[in-house]
Short mmCIF file of C-alpha atoms and ligand atoms in Angstrom, two decimals:
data_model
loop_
_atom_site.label_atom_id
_atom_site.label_comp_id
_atom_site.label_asym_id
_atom_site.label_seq_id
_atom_site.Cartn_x
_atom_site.Cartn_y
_atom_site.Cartn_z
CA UNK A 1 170.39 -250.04 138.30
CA UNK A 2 169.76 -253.27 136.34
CA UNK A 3 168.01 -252.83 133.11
CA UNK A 4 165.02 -255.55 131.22
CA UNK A 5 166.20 -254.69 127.38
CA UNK A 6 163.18 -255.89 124.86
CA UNK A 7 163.52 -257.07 121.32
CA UNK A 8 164.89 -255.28 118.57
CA UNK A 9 161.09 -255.25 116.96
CA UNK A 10 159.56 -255.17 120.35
CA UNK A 11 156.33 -252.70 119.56
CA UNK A 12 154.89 -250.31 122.35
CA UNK A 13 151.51 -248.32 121.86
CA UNK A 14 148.50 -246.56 123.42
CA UNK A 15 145.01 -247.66 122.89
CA UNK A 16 141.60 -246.03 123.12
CA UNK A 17 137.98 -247.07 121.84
CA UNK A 18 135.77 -244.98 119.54
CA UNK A 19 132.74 -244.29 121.72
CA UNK A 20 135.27 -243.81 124.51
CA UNK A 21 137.04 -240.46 123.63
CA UNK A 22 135.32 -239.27 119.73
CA UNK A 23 132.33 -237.34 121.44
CA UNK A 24 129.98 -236.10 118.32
CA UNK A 25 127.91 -238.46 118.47
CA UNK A 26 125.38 -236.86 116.19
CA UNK A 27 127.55 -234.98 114.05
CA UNK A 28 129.64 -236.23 110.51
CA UNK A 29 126.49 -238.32 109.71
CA UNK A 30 126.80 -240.73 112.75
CA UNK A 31 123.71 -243.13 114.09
CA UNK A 32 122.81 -244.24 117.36
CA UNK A 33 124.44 -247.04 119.10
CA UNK A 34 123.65 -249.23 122.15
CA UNK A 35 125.43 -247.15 124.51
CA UNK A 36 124.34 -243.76 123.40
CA UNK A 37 120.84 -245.24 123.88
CA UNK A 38 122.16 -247.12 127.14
CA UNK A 39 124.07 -243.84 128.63
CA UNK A 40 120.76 -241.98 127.83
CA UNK A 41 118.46 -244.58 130.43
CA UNK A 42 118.63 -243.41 133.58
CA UNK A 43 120.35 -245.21 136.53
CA UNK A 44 122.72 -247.25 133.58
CA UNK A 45 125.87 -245.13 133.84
CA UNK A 46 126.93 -243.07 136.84
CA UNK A 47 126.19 -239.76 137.22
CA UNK A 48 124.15 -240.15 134.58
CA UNK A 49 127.39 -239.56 132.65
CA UNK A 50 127.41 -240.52 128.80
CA UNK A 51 129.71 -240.26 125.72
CA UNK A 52 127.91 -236.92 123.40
CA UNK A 53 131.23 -235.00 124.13
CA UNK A 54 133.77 -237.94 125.54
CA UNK A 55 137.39 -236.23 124.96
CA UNK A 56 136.58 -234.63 121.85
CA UNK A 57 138.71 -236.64 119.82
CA UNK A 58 136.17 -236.03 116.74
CA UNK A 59 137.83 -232.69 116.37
CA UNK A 60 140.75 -232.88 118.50
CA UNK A 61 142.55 -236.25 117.45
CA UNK A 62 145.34 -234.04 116.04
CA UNK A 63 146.19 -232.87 119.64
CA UNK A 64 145.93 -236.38 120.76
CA UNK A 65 148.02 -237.85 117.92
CA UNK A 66 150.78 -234.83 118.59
CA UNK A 67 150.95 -236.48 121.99
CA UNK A 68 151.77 -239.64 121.19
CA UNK A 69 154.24 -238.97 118.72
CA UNK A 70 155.72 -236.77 121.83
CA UNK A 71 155.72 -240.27 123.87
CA UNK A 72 156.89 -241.94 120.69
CA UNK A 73 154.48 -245.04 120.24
CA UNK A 74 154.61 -247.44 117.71
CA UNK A 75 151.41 -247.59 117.44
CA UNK A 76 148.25 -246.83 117.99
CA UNK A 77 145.23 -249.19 118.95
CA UNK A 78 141.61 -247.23 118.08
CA UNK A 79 138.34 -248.56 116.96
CA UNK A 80 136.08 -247.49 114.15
CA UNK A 81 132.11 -246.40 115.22
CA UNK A 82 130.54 -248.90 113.49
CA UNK A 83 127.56 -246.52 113.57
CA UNK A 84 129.46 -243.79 111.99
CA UNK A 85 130.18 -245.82 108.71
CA UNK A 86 126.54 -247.59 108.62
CA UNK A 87 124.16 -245.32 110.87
CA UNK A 88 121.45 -247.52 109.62
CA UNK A 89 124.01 -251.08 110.75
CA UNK A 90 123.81 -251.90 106.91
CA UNK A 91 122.94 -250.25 103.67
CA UNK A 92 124.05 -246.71 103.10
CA UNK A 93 127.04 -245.82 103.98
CA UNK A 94 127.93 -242.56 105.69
CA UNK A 95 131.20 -240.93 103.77
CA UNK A 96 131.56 -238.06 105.83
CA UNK A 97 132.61 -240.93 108.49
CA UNK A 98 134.86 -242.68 106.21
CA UNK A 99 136.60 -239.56 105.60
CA UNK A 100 137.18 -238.61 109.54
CA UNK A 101 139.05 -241.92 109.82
CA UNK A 102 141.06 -241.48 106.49
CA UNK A 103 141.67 -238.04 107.91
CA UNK A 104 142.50 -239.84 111.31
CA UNK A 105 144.68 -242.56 109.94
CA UNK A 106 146.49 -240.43 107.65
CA UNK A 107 147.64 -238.29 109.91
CA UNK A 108 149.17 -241.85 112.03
CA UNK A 109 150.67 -242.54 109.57
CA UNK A 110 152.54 -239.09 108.52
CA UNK A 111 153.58 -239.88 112.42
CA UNK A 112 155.27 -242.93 111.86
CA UNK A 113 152.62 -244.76 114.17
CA UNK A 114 150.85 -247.35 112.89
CA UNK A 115 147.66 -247.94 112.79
CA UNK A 116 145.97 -250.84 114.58
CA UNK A 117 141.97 -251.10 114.17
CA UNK A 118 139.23 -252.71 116.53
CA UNK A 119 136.21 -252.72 113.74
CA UNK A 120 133.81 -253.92 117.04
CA UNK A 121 134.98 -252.12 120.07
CA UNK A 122 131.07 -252.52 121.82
CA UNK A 123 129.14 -249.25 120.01
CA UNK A 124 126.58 -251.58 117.69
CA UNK A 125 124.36 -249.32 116.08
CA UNK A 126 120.98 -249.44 117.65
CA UNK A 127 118.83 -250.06 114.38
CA UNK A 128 120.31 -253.91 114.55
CA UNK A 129 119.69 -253.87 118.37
CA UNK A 130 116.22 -253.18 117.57
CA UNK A 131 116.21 -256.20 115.53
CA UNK A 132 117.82 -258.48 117.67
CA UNK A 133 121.11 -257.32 118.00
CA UNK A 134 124.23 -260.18 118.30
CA UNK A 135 121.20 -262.57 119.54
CA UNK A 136 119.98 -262.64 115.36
CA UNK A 137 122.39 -264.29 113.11
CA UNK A 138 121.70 -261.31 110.24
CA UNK A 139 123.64 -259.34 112.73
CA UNK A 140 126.96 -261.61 112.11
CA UNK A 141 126.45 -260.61 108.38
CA UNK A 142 125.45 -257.37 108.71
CA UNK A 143 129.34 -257.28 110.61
CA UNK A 144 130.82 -258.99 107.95
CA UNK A 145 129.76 -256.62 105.37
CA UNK A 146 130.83 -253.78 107.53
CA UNK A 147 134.55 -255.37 108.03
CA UNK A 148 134.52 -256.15 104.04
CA UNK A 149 133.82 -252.14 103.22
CA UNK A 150 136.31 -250.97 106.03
CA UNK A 151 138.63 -253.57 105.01
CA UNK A 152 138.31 -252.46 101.42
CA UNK A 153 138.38 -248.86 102.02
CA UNK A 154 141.75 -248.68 104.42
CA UNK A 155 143.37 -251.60 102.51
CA UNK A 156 147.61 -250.83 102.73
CA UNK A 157 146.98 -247.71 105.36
CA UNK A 158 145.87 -250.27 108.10
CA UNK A 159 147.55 -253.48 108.22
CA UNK A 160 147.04 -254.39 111.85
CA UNK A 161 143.33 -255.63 112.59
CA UNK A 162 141.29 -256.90 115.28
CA UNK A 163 137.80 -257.86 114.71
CA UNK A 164 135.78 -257.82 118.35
CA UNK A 165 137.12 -256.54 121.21
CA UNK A 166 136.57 -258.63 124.31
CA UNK A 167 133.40 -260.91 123.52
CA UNK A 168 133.30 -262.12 127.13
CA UNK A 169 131.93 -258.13 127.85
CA UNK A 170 129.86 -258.32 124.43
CA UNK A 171 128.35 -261.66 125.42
CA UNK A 172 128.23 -262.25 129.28
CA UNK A 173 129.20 -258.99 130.79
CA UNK A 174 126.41 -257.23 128.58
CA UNK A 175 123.77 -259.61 128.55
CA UNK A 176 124.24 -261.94 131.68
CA UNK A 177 125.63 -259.81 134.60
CA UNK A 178 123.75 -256.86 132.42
CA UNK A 179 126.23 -254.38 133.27
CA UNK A 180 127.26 -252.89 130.16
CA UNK A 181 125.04 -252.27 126.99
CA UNK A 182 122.25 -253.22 126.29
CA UNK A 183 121.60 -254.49 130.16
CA UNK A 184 119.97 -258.04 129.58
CA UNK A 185 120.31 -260.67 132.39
CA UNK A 186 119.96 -264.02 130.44
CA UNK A 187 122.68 -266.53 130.48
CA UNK A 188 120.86 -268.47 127.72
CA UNK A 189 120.59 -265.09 125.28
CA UNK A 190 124.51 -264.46 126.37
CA UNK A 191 126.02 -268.00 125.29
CA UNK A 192 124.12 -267.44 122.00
CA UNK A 193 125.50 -264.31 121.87
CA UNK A 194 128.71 -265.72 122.22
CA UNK A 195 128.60 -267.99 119.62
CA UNK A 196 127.66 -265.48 117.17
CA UNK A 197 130.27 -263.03 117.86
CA UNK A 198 133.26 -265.87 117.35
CA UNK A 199 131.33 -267.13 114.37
CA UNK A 200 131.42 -262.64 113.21
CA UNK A 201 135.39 -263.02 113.88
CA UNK A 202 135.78 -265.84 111.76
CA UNK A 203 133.33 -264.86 108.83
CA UNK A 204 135.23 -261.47 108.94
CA UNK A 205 138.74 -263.32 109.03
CA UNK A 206 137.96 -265.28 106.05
CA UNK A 207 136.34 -262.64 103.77
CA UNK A 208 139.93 -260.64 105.15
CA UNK A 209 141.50 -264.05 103.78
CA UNK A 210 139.61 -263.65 100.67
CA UNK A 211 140.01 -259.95 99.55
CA UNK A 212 143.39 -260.59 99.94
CA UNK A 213 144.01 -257.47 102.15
CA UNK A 214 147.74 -257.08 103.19
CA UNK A 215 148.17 -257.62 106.93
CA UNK A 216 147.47 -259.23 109.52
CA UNK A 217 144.15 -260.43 111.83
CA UNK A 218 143.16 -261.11 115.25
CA UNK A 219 141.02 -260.93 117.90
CA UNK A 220 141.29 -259.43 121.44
CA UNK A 221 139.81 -261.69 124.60
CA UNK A 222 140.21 -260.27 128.02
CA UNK A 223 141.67 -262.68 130.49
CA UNK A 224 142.46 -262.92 134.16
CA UNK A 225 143.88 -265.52 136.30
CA UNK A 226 141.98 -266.92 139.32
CA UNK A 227 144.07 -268.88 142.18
CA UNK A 228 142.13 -271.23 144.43
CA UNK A 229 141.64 -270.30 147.40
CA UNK A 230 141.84 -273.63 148.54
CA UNK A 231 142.97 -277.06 147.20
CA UNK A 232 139.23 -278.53 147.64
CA UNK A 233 137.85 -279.62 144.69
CA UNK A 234 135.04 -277.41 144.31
CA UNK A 235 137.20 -274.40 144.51
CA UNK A 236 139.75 -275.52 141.71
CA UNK A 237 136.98 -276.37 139.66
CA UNK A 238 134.99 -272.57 140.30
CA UNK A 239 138.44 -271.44 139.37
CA UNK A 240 138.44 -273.25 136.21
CA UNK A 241 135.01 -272.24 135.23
CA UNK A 242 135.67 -268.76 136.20
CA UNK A 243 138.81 -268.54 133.50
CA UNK A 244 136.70 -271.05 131.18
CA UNK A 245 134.20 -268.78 130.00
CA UNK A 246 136.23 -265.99 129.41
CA UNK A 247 139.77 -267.59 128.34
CA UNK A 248 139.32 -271.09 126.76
CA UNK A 249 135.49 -270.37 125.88
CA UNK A 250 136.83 -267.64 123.29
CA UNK A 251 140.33 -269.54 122.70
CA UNK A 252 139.36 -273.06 121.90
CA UNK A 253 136.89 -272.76 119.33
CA UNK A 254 139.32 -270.76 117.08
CA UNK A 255 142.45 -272.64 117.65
CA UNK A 256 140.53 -276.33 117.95
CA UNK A 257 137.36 -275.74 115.98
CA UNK A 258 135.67 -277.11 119.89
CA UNK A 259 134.62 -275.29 122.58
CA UNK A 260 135.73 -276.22 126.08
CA UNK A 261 133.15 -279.32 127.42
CA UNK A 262 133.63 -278.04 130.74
CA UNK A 263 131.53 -275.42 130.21
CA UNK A 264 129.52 -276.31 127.30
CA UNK A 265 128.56 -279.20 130.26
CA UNK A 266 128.20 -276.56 132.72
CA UNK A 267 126.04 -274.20 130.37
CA UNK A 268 123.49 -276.92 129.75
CA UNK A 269 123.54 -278.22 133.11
CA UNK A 270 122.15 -274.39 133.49
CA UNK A 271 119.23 -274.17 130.99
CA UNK A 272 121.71 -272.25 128.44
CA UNK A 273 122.49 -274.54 126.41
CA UNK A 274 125.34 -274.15 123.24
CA UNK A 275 123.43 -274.28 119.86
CA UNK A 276 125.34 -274.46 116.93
CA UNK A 277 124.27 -274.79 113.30
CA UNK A 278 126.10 -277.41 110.69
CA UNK A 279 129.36 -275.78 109.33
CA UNK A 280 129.62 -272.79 111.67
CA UNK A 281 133.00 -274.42 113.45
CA UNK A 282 134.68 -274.43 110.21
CA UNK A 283 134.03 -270.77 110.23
CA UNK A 284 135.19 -269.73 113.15
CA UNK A 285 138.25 -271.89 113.38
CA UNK A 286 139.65 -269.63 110.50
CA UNK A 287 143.24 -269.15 111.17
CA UNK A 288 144.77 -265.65 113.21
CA UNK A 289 147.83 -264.29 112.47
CA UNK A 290 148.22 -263.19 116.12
CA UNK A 291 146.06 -262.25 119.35
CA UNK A 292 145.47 -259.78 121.51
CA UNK A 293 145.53 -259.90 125.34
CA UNK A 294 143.89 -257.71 127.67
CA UNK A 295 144.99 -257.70 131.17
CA UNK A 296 143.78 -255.84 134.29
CA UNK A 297 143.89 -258.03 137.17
CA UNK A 298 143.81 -261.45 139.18
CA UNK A 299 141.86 -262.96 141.81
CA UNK A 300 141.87 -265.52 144.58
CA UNK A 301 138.57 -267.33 143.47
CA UNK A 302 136.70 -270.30 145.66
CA UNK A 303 133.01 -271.92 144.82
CA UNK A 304 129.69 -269.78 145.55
CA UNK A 305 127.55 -272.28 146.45
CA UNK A 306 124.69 -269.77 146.52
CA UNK A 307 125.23 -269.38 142.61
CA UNK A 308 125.92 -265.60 141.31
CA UNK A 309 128.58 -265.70 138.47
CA UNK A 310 129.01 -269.42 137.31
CA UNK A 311 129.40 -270.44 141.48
CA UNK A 312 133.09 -268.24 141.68
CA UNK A 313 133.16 -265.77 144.22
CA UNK A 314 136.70 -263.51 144.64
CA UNK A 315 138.23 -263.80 148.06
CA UNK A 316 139.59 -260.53 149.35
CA UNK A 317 143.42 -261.66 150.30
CA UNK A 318 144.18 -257.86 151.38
CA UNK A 319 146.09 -257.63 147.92
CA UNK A 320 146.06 -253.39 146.80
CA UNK A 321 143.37 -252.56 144.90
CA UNK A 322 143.00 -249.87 142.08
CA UNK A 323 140.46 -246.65 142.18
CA UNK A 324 137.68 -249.26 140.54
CA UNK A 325 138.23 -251.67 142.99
CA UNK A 326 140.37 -254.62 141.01
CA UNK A 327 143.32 -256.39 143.03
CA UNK A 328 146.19 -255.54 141.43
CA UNK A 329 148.70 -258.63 141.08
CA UNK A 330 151.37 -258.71 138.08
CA UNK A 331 152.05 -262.49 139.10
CA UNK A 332 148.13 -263.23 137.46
CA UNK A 333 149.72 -261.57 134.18
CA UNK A 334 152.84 -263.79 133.83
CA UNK A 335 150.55 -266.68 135.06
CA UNK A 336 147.89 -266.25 132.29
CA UNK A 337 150.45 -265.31 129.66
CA UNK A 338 151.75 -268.73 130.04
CA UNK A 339 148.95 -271.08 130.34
CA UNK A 340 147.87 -269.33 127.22
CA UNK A 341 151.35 -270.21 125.68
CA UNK A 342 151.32 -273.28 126.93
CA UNK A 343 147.97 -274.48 125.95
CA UNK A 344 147.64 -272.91 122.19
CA UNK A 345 151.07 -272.19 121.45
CA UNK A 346 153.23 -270.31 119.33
CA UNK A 347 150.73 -267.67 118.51
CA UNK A 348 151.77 -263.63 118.54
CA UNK A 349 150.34 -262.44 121.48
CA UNK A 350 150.11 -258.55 121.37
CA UNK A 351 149.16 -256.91 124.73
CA UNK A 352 146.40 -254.82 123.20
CA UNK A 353 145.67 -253.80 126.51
CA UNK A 354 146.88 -253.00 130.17
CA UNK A 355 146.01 -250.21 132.69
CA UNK A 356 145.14 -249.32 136.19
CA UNK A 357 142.45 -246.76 137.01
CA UNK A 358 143.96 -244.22 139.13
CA UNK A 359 141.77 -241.35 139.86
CA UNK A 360 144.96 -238.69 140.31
CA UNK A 361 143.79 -234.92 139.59
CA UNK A 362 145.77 -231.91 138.00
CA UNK A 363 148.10 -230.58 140.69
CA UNK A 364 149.79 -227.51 139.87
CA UNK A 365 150.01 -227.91 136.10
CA UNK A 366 150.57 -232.09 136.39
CA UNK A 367 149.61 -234.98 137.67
CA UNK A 368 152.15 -237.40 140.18
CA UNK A 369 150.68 -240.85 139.29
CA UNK A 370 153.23 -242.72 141.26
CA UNK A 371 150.75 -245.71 141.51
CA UNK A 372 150.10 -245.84 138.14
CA UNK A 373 154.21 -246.29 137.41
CA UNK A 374 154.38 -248.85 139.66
CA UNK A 375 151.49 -251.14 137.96
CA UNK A 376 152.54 -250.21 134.87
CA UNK A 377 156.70 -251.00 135.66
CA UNK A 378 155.33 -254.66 137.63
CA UNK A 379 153.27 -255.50 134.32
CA UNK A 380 155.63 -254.89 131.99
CA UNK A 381 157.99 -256.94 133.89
CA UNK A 382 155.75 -259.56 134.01
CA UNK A 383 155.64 -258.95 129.99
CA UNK A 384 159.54 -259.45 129.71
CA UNK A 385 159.39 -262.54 132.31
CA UNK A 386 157.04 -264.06 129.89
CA UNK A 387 158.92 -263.35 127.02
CA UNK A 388 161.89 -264.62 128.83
CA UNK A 389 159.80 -267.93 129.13
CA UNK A 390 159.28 -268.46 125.57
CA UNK A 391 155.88 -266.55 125.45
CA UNK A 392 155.81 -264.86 121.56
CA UNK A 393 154.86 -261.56 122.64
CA UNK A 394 155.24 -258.60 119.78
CA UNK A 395 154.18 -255.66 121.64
CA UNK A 396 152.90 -254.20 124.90
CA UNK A 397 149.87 -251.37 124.33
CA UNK A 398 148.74 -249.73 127.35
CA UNK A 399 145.27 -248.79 128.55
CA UNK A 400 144.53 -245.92 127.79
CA UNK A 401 146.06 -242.66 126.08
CA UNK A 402 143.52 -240.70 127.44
CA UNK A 403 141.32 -240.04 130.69
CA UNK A 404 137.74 -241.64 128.90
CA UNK A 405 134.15 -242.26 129.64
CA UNK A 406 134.57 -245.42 131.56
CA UNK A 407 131.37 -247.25 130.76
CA UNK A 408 128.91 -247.89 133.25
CA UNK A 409 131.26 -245.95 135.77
CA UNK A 410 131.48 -242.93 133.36
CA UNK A 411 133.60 -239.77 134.00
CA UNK A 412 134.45 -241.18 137.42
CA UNK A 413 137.40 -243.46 136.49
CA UNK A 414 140.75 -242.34 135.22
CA UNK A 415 142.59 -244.90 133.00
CA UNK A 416 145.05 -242.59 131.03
CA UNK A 417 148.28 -241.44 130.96
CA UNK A 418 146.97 -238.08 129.87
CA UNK A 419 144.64 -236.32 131.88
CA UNK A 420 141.79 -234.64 130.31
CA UNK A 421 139.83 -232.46 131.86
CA UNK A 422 135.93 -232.88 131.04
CA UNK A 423 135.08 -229.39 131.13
CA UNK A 424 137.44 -227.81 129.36
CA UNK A 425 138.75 -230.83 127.37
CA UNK A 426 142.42 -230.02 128.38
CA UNK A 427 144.98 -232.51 128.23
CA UNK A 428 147.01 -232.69 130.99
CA UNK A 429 150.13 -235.56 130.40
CA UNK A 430 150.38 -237.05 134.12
CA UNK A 431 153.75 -238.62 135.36
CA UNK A 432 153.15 -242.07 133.46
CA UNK A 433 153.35 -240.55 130.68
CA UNK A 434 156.78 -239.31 131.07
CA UNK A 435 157.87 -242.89 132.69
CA UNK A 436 156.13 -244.69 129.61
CA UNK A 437 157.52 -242.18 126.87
CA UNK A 438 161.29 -243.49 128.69
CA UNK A 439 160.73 -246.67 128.56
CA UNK A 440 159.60 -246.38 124.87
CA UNK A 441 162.38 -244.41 123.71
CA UNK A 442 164.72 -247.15 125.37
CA UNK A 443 162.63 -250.24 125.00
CA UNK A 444 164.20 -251.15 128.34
CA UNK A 445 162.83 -251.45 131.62
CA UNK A 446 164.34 -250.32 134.47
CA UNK A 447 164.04 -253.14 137.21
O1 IDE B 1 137.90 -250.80 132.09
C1 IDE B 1 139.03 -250.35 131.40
C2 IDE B 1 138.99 -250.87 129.97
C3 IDE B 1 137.85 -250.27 129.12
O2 IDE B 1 137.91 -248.87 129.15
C4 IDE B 1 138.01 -250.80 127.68
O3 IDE B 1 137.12 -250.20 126.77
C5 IDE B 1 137.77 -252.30 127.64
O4 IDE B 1 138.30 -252.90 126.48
C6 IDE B 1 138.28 -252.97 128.89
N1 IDE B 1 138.20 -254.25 129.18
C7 IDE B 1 138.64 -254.42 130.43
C8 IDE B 1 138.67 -255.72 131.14
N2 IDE B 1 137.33 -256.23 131.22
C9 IDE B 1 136.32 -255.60 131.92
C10 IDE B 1 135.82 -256.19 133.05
C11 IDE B 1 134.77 -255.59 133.74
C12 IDE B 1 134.22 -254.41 133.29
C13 IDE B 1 134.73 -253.81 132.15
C14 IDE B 1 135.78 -254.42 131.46
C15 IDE B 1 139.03 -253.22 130.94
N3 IDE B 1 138.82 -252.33 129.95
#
């Protein structure tokens, strides 16, 4: 049996997301967010499933921390409820939330896992929705002050950060395709969008800079890799685009102070045109200390000429799919991990997230999540080929700990290595989670 050993300092972790698994959503003081008012619209979320309950992990985040110090993380990716902290999105400040997460990262920490917060993990609280949401400016200060006061408050407990989770989903997931919260369809409104969220990140990362907090900041893109389906110019080119607006759109303006003219060409060419006020590059051009990844899958992509997302349409090459439908294809992760490397750098790259939905159920007393191993065991190899490359990856953190609400596909897709079961909120730890806790305990793969 040949082995993949990682470095000495090589981290491994779980991650989840606030509105995800914490349930009680209107207990400890908490406001509304955009998904507890999108989950609530009928015909948004399947099933008509939402997050009121989740997993639980309010209340029960002792059980789930107990687990992974069984697996024996690292640490441990979560996200704060920006509505829990400011119910209102600014002004008073709700202690009774400050205190769950204290609670919460205090007992990490007695662990030996460390803490790793996502302060914007999607749940903005619907009173600056109602004015606007990311679309108004006030809304990047209105984060600002919120990452100052958690930033203040959790200053030498949490010395990991990430600002905003994904702003492709924020921006043109949520407000262009429409599928997430709040549901707009406006590729205009979602490029504005998107400019506002990098120019939250870098605000944030420079009042971080400022306070002098010990640590270090990032951000967390999601990326894929698209392969042309053919060598025709139109269908390298809808490859580009479709990587453009969700790698280099988010990655250039922080590591060049520019954003991509590819698309900022294609955008206007597309009545949604980039507006940007005098000194907001310098902003957001602030200096990370790392990034995080988040991986999922790879397509074969060739031009729509019929339009639908940016021209790209995904060619079905008979590749295995997961239970939500994505092609699974480790080659995609080595591929992006790369051109990532290769185009900005020595940066630490985390992998703040990976996972295959795999809709497995509780068969006497466990779960055999075979498929899930095998994605899991071809990522991570794709991780140590990278690494093996010269790509400066720190740590590999899996989607998710837990079973979750799924977004718009609610209850109905599995991502965890731990089962949960919805009724009765038992945990269930499936056959990945026994693979992962070995490789963990190792820090080896076996290849
Ligand atoms: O869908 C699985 C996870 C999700 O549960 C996380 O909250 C989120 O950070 C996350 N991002 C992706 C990749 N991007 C994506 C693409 C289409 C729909 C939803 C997410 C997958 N995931």
């Amino acid at each position: 049996m040949a082995y993949i050993q990682f470095p000495e300092d090589f981290k491994w972790g779980v991650a989840t997301a606030a509105y995800q698994i914490e349930g009680a959503v209107r207990q400890g003081g908490r406001g509304p967010s955009i998904w507890d008012t999108f989950s609530h619209t009928p015909g948004k979320v399947l099933n008509g499933d939402n997050g009121d309950v989740a997993c639980d992990s309010y209340h029960r985040y002792e059980e789930d921390i107990a687990l992974m110090k069984e697996l024996g993380v690292n640490v441990y990716r979560f996200s704060v409820s920006w509505p829990r902290i400011f119910p209102e999105g600014t002004g008073k400040v709700n202690k009774e939330g400050l205190a769950f997460y204290h609670r919460m990262v205090d007992k990490l920490l007695e662990n030996g896992i460390e803490p790793m917060c996502t302060l914007y993990h999607w749940d903005l609280p619907q009173v600056l929705q109602d004015k606007g949401g990311w679309d108004n400016r006030e809304t990047v200060e209105a984060f600002v002050a919120y990452s100052e006061l958690i930033f203040k408050e959790f200053s030498g407990k949490i010395k990991s950060w990430l600002t905003i989770n994904e702003p492709w989903c924020v921006s043109f997931l949520s407000n262009f395709i429409g599928a997430h919260a709040p549901g707009n369809q406006d590729l205009a409104l979602a490029v504005n969008i998107s400019h506002h969220l990098l120019l939250a990140h870098g605000k944030a990362v420079a009042r971080f800079r400022d306070l002098d907090i010990p640590g270090k900041i990032g951000f967390a893109p999601n990326v894929t890799w698209l392969e042309p389906y053919s060598r025709d110019q139109e269908d390298v080119e809808a490859c580009r685009r479709g990587m453009g607006w969700m790698v280099d759109w988010f990655l250039d303006p922080i590591f060049t102070g520019t954003y991509p003219a590819f698309m900022v060409d294609w955008f206007a060419a597309n009545q949604a045109p980039l507006q940007i006020k005098d000194g907001d590059m310098e902003w957001i051009k602030q200096p990370v200390d790392f990034i995080g990844i988040n991986y999922y899958e790879s397509n074969v992509g060739r031009h729509n000429p019929q339009g639908g997302m940016l021209e790209v349409e995904s060619v079905d090459m008979g590749y295995k799919k997961t239970d939500i439908g994505w092609f699974i294809n480790a080659e995609g992760f080595y591929n992006v991990l790369t051109f990532i490397a290769d185009k900005y750098g020595e940066i630490p790259i985390y992998i703040t997230e990976n996972g295959i939905c795999i809709n497995d159920g509780v068969e006497d007393g466990t779960v055999n999540d075979q498929r899930r191993i095998d994605y899991l065991k071809g990522h991570i190899a794709a991780v140590a080929r990278s690494l093996k490359s010269g790509v400066n990856i720190k740590g590999y953190i899996t989607w998710s700990l837990l079973d979750n609400f799924e977004w718009a596909e609610g209850y109905s897709k599995r991502f965890g290595i731990v089962h949960v079961n919805y009724r009765t909120l038992e945990r269930t730890k499936k056959e990945s989670f026994f693979w992962y806790q070995k490789v963990i305990g190792n820090s080896w793969l076996e290849v």
